[in-house]
mmCIF file with all atom_site columns, C-alpha atoms in Angstrom:
data_model
loop_
_atom_site.group_PDB
_atom_site.id
_atom_site.type_symbol
_atom_site.label_atom_id
_atom_site.label_alt_id
_atom_site.label_comp_id
_atom_site.label_asym_id
_atom_site.label_entity_id
_atom_site.label_seq_id
_atom_site.pdbx_PDB_ins_code
_atom_site.Cartn_x
_atom_site.Cartn_y
_atom_site.Cartn_z
_atom_site.occupancy
_atom_site.B_iso_or_equiv
_atom_site.pdbx_formal_charge
_atom_site.auth_seq_id
_atom_site.auth_comp_id
_atom_site.auth_asym_id
_atom_site.auth_atom_id
_atom_site.pdbx_PDB_model_num
ATOM 1   C CA . MET A 1 1   ? 65.011 -11.589 50.061 1.00 45.00 ? 1   MET A CA 1
ATOM 2   C CA . ASN A 1 2   ? 63.471 -11.809 53.523 1.00 46.00 ? 2   ASN A CA 1
ATOM 3   C CA . THR A 1 3   ? 63.882 -15.453 54.540 1.00 46.00 ? 3   THR A CA 1
ATOM 4   C CA . ARG A 1 4   ? 62.546 -14.856 58.025 1.00 48.00 ? 4   ARG A CA 1
ATOM 5   C CA . GLY A 1 5   ? 59.034 -14.147 56.721 1.00 46.00 ? 5   GLY A CA 1
ATOM 6   C CA . PHE A 1 6   ? 59.221 -17.028 54.266 1.00 46.00 ? 6   PHE A CA 1
ATOM 7   C CA . ARG A 1 7   ? 60.227 -19.452 57.024 1.00 45.00 ? 7   ARG A CA 1
ATOM 8   C CA . SER A 1 8   ? 57.256 -18.454 59.181 1.00 43.00 ? 8   SER A CA 1
ATOM 9   C CA . GLN A 1 9   ? 54.917 -18.963 56.216 1.00 45.00 ? 9   GLN A CA 1
ATOM 10  C CA . LEU A 1 10  ? 56.275 -22.473 55.715 1.00 44.00 ? 10  LEU A CA 1
ATOM 11  C CA . LYS A 1 11  ? 55.929 -23.307 59.400 1.00 45.00 ? 11  LYS A CA 1
ATOM 12  C CA . ASP A 1 12  ? 52.265 -22.296 59.361 1.00 45.00 ? 12  ASP A CA 1
ATOM 13  C CA . SER A 1 13  ? 51.485 -24.320 56.223 1.00 45.00 ? 13  SER A CA 1
ATOM 14  C CA . VAL A 1 14  ? 52.992 -27.658 57.318 1.00 45.00 ? 14  VAL A CA 1
ATOM 15  C CA . PRO A 1 15  ? 50.227 -29.982 58.557 1.00 46.00 ? 15  PRO A CA 1
ATOM 16  C CA . VAL A 1 16  ? 50.622 -31.248 62.101 1.00 45.00 ? 16  VAL A CA 1
ATOM 17  C CA . ALA A 1 17  ? 49.859 -34.931 62.661 1.00 48.00 ? 17  ALA A CA 1
ATOM 18  C CA . GLY A 1 18  ? 46.667 -35.407 64.658 1.00 47.00 ? 18  GLY A CA 1
ATOM 19  C CA . PHE A 1 19  ? 45.160 -32.039 63.758 1.00 46.00 ? 19  PHE A CA 1
ATOM 20  C CA . CYS A 1 20  ? 44.465 -32.770 60.101 1.00 47.00 ? 20  CYS A CA 1
ATOM 21  C CA . PRO A 1 21  ? 41.131 -34.635 59.930 1.00 54.00 ? 21  PRO A CA 1
ATOM 22  C CA . GLN A 1 22  ? 41.829 -36.339 56.621 1.00 62.00 ? 22  GLN A CA 1
ATOM 23  C CA . GLY A 1 23  ? 45.456 -37.343 57.036 1.00 62.00 ? 23  GLY A CA 1
ATOM 24  C CA . THR A 1 24  ? 48.953 -35.981 56.820 1.00 68.00 ? 24  THR A CA 1
ATOM 25  C CA . TYR A 1 25  ? 48.744 -35.005 53.155 1.00 75.00 ? 25  TYR A CA 1
ATOM 26  C CA . GLY A 1 26  ? 45.053 -34.135 52.959 1.00 75.00 ? 26  GLY A CA 1
ATOM 27  C CA . VAL A 1 27  ? 44.074 -37.647 51.879 1.00 77.00 ? 27  VAL A CA 1
ATOM 28  C CA . HIS A 1 28  ? 41.938 -40.030 53.925 1.00 73.00 ? 28  HIS A CA 1
ATOM 29  C CA . ASP A 1 29  ? 44.221 -42.457 55.791 1.00 75.00 ? 29  ASP A CA 1
ATOM 30  C CA . SER A 1 30  ? 42.512 -45.792 55.138 1.00 75.00 ? 30  SER A CA 1
ATOM 31  C CA . LEU A 1 31  ? 45.116 -47.763 57.111 1.00 75.00 ? 31  LEU A CA 1
ATOM 32  C CA . ARG A 1 32  ? 44.238 -46.074 60.394 1.00 73.00 ? 32  ARG A CA 1
ATOM 33  C CA . GLY A 1 33  ? 40.705 -44.844 59.735 1.00 72.00 ? 33  GLY A CA 1
ATOM 34  C CA . GLY A 1 34  ? 39.365 -47.716 57.668 1.00 71.00 ? 34  GLY A CA 1
ATOM 35  C CA . PHE A 1 35  ? 37.767 -47.394 54.287 1.00 72.00 ? 35  PHE A CA 1
ATOM 36  C CA . GLY A 1 36  ? 35.726 -44.257 53.671 1.00 70.00 ? 36  GLY A CA 1
ATOM 37  C CA . SER A 1 37  ? 31.985 -44.758 53.508 1.00 69.00 ? 37  SER A CA 1
ATOM 38  C CA . VAL A 1 38  ? 29.442 -42.492 51.883 1.00 69.00 ? 38  VAL A CA 1
ATOM 39  C CA . LYS A 1 39  ? 26.701 -44.226 53.891 1.00 68.00 ? 39  LYS A CA 1
ATOM 40  C CA . ASN A 1 40  ? 27.862 -42.552 57.123 1.00 64.00 ? 40  ASN A CA 1
ATOM 41  C CA . GLU A 1 41  ? 27.500 -39.090 55.585 1.00 68.00 ? 41  GLU A CA 1
ATOM 42  C CA . LEU A 1 42  ? 23.954 -39.550 54.255 1.00 70.00 ? 42  LEU A CA 1
ATOM 43  C CA . LEU A 1 43  ? 20.944 -38.001 55.935 1.00 72.00 ? 43  LEU A CA 1
ATOM 44  C CA . PRO A 1 44  ? 18.121 -40.284 57.068 1.00 69.00 ? 44  PRO A CA 1
ATOM 45  C CA . SER A 1 45  ? 15.755 -41.119 54.235 1.00 78.00 ? 45  SER A CA 1
ATOM 46  C CA . HIS A 1 46  ? 12.769 -42.081 56.378 1.00 82.00 ? 46  HIS A CA 1
ATOM 47  C CA . PRO A 1 47  ? 11.355 -40.486 59.570 1.00 81.00 ? 47  PRO A CA 1
ATOM 48  C CA . LEU A 1 48  ? 11.569 -43.786 61.470 1.00 86.00 ? 48  LEU A CA 1
ATOM 49  C CA . GLU A 1 49  ? 15.218 -44.389 60.580 1.00 83.00 ? 49  GLU A CA 1
ATOM 50  C CA . LEU A 1 50  ? 16.531 -42.268 63.453 1.00 84.00 ? 50  LEU A CA 1
ATOM 51  C CA . SER A 1 51  ? 14.108 -43.941 65.826 1.00 87.00 ? 51  SER A CA 1
ATOM 52  C CA . GLU A 1 52  ? 15.349 -47.372 64.788 1.00 86.00 ? 52  GLU A CA 1
ATOM 53  C CA . LYS A 1 53  ? 19.006 -46.347 65.114 1.00 86.00 ? 53  LYS A CA 1
ATOM 54  C CA . ASN A 1 54  ? 18.401 -45.019 68.625 1.00 91.00 ? 54  ASN A CA 1
ATOM 55  C CA . PHE A 1 55  ? 16.132 -47.884 69.732 1.00 91.00 ? 55  PHE A CA 1
ATOM 56  C CA . GLN A 1 56  ? 18.705 -49.589 71.962 1.00 87.00 ? 56  GLN A CA 1
ATOM 57  C CA . PHE A 1 57  ? 19.734 -46.273 73.551 1.00 91.00 ? 57  PHE A CA 1
ATOM 58  C CA . SER A 1 58  ? 16.131 -45.323 74.343 1.00 94.00 ? 58  SER A CA 1
ATOM 59  C CA . GLN A 1 59  ? 15.417 -48.858 75.613 1.00 92.00 ? 59  GLN A CA 1
ATOM 60  C CA . ASP A 1 60  ? 18.432 -48.671 77.963 1.00 91.00 ? 60  ASP A CA 1
ATOM 61  C CA . LYS A 1 61  ? 17.363 -45.214 79.128 1.00 94.00 ? 61  LYS A CA 1
ATOM 62  C CA . MET A 1 62  ? 13.877 -46.476 79.949 1.00 96.00 ? 62  MET A CA 1
ATOM 63  C CA . ASN A 1 63  ? 15.261 -49.544 81.763 1.00 93.00 ? 63  ASN A CA 1
ATOM 64  C CA . PHE A 1 64  ? 17.654 -47.387 83.804 1.00 95.00 ? 64  PHE A CA 1
ATOM 65  C CA . SER A 1 65  ? 14.885 -44.999 84.828 1.00 96.00 ? 65  SER A CA 1
ATOM 66  C CA . THR A 1 66  ? 12.639 -47.925 85.845 1.00 96.00 ? 66  THR A CA 1
ATOM 67  C CA . LEU A 1 67  ? 15.509 -49.496 87.763 1.00 95.00 ? 67  LEU A CA 1
ATOM 68  C CA . ARG A 1 68  ? 16.176 -46.186 89.508 1.00 96.00 ? 68  ARG A CA 1
ATOM 69  C CA . ASN A 1 69  ? 12.539 -45.819 90.534 1.00 97.00 ? 69  ASN A CA 1
ATOM 70  C CA . ILE A 1 70  ? 12.373 -49.370 91.900 1.00 96.00 ? 70  ILE A CA 1
ATOM 71  C CA . GLN A 1 71  ? 15.799 -49.893 93.520 1.00 96.00 ? 71  GLN A CA 1
ATOM 72  C CA . GLY A 1 72  ? 17.266 -46.417 93.890 1.00 95.00 ? 72  GLY A CA 1
ATOM 73  C CA . LEU A 1 73  ? 20.141 -44.510 92.328 1.00 94.00 ? 73  LEU A CA 1
ATOM 74  C CA . HIS A 1 74  ? 22.837 -47.102 93.041 1.00 95.00 ? 74  HIS A CA 1
ATOM 75  C CA . ALA A 1 75  ? 21.406 -49.812 90.743 1.00 94.00 ? 75  ALA A CA 1
ATOM 76  C CA . PRO A 1 76  ? 21.670 -47.999 87.370 1.00 94.00 ? 76  PRO A CA 1
ATOM 77  C CA . LEU A 1 77  ? 25.028 -46.494 88.347 1.00 95.00 ? 77  LEU A CA 1
ATOM 78  C CA . LYS A 1 78  ? 26.413 -49.935 89.190 1.00 95.00 ? 78  LYS A CA 1
ATOM 79  C CA . LEU A 1 79  ? 25.073 -51.373 85.922 1.00 94.00 ? 79  LEU A CA 1
ATOM 80  C CA . GLN A 1 80  ? 26.545 -48.522 83.866 1.00 94.00 ? 80  GLN A CA 1
ATOM 81  C CA . MET A 1 81  ? 29.891 -49.014 85.604 1.00 95.00 ? 81  MET A CA 1
ATOM 82  C CA . GLU A 1 82  ? 29.825 -52.712 84.686 1.00 95.00 ? 82  GLU A CA 1
ATOM 83  C CA . TYR A 1 83  ? 28.930 -51.856 81.064 1.00 93.00 ? 83  TYR A CA 1
ATOM 84  C CA . ARG A 1 84  ? 31.828 -49.408 80.861 1.00 94.00 ? 84  ARG A CA 1
ATOM 85  C CA . ALA A 1 85  ? 34.268 -51.958 82.300 1.00 94.00 ? 85  ALA A CA 1
ATOM 86  C CA . ALA A 1 86  ? 33.058 -54.631 79.844 1.00 93.00 ? 86  ALA A CA 1
ATOM 87  C CA . ARG A 1 87  ? 33.434 -52.203 76.892 1.00 91.00 ? 87  ARG A CA 1
ATOM 88  C CA . GLN A 1 88  ? 37.075 -51.574 77.764 1.00 90.00 ? 88  GLN A CA 1
ATOM 89  C CA . ILE A 1 89  ? 37.995 -55.241 77.294 1.00 87.00 ? 89  ILE A CA 1
ATOM 90  C CA . GLN A 1 90  ? 39.249 -55.373 73.710 1.00 84.00 ? 90  GLN A CA 1
ATOM 91  C CA . ARG A 1 91  ? 41.520 -57.499 71.600 1.00 83.00 ? 91  ARG A CA 1
ATOM 92  C CA . LEU A 1 92  ? 44.429 -56.036 69.690 1.00 81.00 ? 92  LEU A CA 1
ATOM 93  C CA . PRO A 1 93  ? 43.374 -53.294 67.235 1.00 77.00 ? 93  PRO A CA 1
ATOM 94  C CA . PHE A 1 94  ? 43.805 -55.467 64.145 1.00 77.00 ? 94  PHE A CA 1
ATOM 95  C CA . LEU A 1 95  ? 41.571 -58.275 65.478 1.00 78.00 ? 95  LEU A CA 1
ATOM 96  C CA . GLN A 1 96  ? 37.778 -58.266 65.649 1.00 76.00 ? 96  GLN A CA 1
ATOM 97  C CA . SER A 1 97  ? 36.462 -58.125 69.243 1.00 80.00 ? 97  SER A CA 1
ATOM 98  C CA . SER A 1 98  ? 33.404 -60.188 70.094 1.00 81.00 ? 98  SER A CA 1
ATOM 99  C CA . ASN A 1 99  ? 32.367 -58.176 73.209 1.00 86.00 ? 99  ASN A CA 1
ATOM 100 C CA . LEU A 1 100 ? 31.052 -61.356 74.807 1.00 89.00 ? 100 LEU A CA 1
ATOM 101 C CA . ALA A 1 101 ? 31.139 -59.894 78.345 1.00 91.00 ? 101 ALA A CA 1
ATOM 102 C CA . LEU A 1 102 ? 29.028 -56.900 77.285 1.00 91.00 ? 102 LEU A CA 1
ATOM 103 C CA . ASP A 1 103 ? 26.564 -59.120 75.423 1.00 90.00 ? 103 ASP A CA 1
ATOM 104 C CA . THR A 1 104 ? 26.219 -61.302 78.527 1.00 92.00 ? 104 THR A CA 1
ATOM 105 C CA . LEU A 1 105 ? 25.572 -58.290 80.766 1.00 91.00 ? 105 LEU A CA 1
ATOM 106 C CA . LYS A 1 106 ? 22.931 -56.895 78.416 1.00 89.00 ? 106 LYS A CA 1
ATOM 107 C CA . GLY A 1 107 ? 21.319 -60.294 77.844 1.00 87.00 ? 107 GLY A CA 1
ATOM 108 C CA . SER A 1 108 ? 21.786 -60.157 74.085 1.00 86.00 ? 108 SER A CA 1
ATOM 109 C CA . ASP A 1 109 ? 23.959 -63.282 74.034 1.00 88.00 ? 109 ASP A CA 1
ATOM 110 C CA . GLU A 1 110 ? 20.846 -65.462 73.942 1.00 90.00 ? 110 GLU A CA 1
ATOM 111 C CA . SER A 1 111 ? 19.254 -63.847 70.894 1.00 87.00 ? 111 SER A CA 1
ATOM 112 C CA . ILE A 1 112 ? 20.170 -64.222 67.238 1.00 86.00 ? 112 ILE A CA 1
ATOM 113 C CA . GLY A 1 113 ? 20.000 -61.009 65.241 1.00 81.00 ? 113 GLY A CA 1
ATOM 114 C CA . PHE A 1 114 ? 20.846 -59.629 61.827 1.00 79.00 ? 114 PHE A CA 1
ATOM 115 C CA . GLU A 1 115 ? 24.423 -58.811 62.836 1.00 76.00 ? 115 GLU A CA 1
ATOM 116 C CA . ASP A 1 116 ? 25.049 -62.388 64.014 1.00 77.00 ? 116 ASP A CA 1
ATOM 117 C CA . ILE A 1 117 ? 24.345 -63.853 60.587 1.00 80.00 ? 117 ILE A CA 1
ATOM 118 C CA . LEU A 1 118 ? 25.667 -61.215 58.176 1.00 80.00 ? 118 LEU A CA 1
ATOM 119 C CA . ASN A 1 119 ? 28.491 -59.687 60.236 1.00 71.00 ? 119 ASN A CA 1
ATOM 120 C CA . ASP A 1 120 ? 31.140 -62.340 59.586 1.00 70.00 ? 120 ASP A CA 1
ATOM 121 C CA . PRO A 1 121 ? 34.511 -61.305 61.125 1.00 64.00 ? 121 PRO A CA 1
ATOM 122 C CA . ALA A 1 122 ? 36.325 -63.229 58.378 1.00 66.00 ? 122 ALA A CA 1
ATOM 123 C CA . GLN A 1 123 ? 34.982 -60.706 55.854 1.00 65.00 ? 123 GLN A CA 1
ATOM 124 C CA . SER A 1 124 ? 35.999 -57.709 57.964 1.00 64.00 ? 124 SER A CA 1
ATOM 125 C CA . GLU A 1 125 ? 37.943 -54.838 56.402 1.00 64.00 ? 125 GLU A CA 1
ATOM 126 C CA . VAL A 1 126 ? 39.788 -54.069 59.641 1.00 61.00 ? 126 VAL A CA 1
ATOM 127 C CA . MET A 1 127 ? 42.905 -56.108 58.869 1.00 66.00 ? 127 MET A CA 1
ATOM 128 C CA . GLY A 1 128 ? 46.016 -54.018 58.380 1.00 73.00 ? 128 GLY A CA 1
ATOM 129 C CA . GLU A 1 129 ? 49.672 -53.896 59.381 1.00 83.00 ? 129 GLU A CA 1
ATOM 130 C CA . PRO A 1 130 ? 49.535 -55.281 62.960 1.00 84.00 ? 130 PRO A CA 1
ATOM 131 C CA . HIS A 1 131 ? 52.638 -53.571 64.315 1.00 87.00 ? 131 HIS A CA 1
ATOM 132 C CA . MET A 1 132 ? 51.669 -50.169 62.920 1.00 86.00 ? 132 MET A CA 1
ATOM 133 C CA . MET A 1 133 ? 48.097 -50.394 64.227 1.00 84.00 ? 133 MET A CA 1
ATOM 134 C CA . VAL A 1 134 ? 49.237 -51.333 67.759 1.00 86.00 ? 134 VAL A CA 1
ATOM 135 C CA . GLU A 1 135 ? 51.823 -48.519 67.785 1.00 88.00 ? 135 GLU A CA 1
ATOM 136 C CA . TYR A 1 136 ? 49.156 -46.031 66.676 1.00 85.00 ? 136 TYR A CA 1
ATOM 137 C CA . LYS A 1 137 ? 46.701 -47.258 69.339 1.00 84.00 ? 137 LYS A CA 1
ATOM 138 C CA . MET A 1 138 ? 49.345 -46.913 72.050 1.00 86.00 ? 138 MET A CA 1
ATOM 139 C CA . GLY A 1 139 ? 50.447 -43.479 70.812 1.00 86.00 ? 139 GLY A CA 1
ATOM 140 C CA . LEU A 1 140 ? 53.956 -44.555 69.831 1.00 84.00 ? 140 LEU A CA 1
ATOM 141 C CA . PHE A 1 141 ? 53.643 -43.647 66.137 1.00 69.00 ? 141 PHE A CA 1
#
């Protein structure tokens, strides 16, 4: 029996961590990826749904272009740099982040929206094994 050929077949069939989209054994890893949702895979059911999802992006784009026309190129670049810095401030991976700095920069801290009432962090499905989640985030796992 030719074990050399058999060994190379085994090496090619073993899944490599990080390259398998579903998980190590072909199953969705709900500890690291959260619970699977069919809602994310659905196509939009109404023509305005995409417009509503992209409303904030198009609003920011319009504000940046207006700011560029009035104050020059430096103003939107500085604002985008501040947004990026505020987005990087996060709590540990197993805790819900409030993004208060980003909300203050965008001016959305003064308004009450749908997500403020019905997005209770106490009902979040993010909680998992804290040590494992931090090790995975830092690349130690």
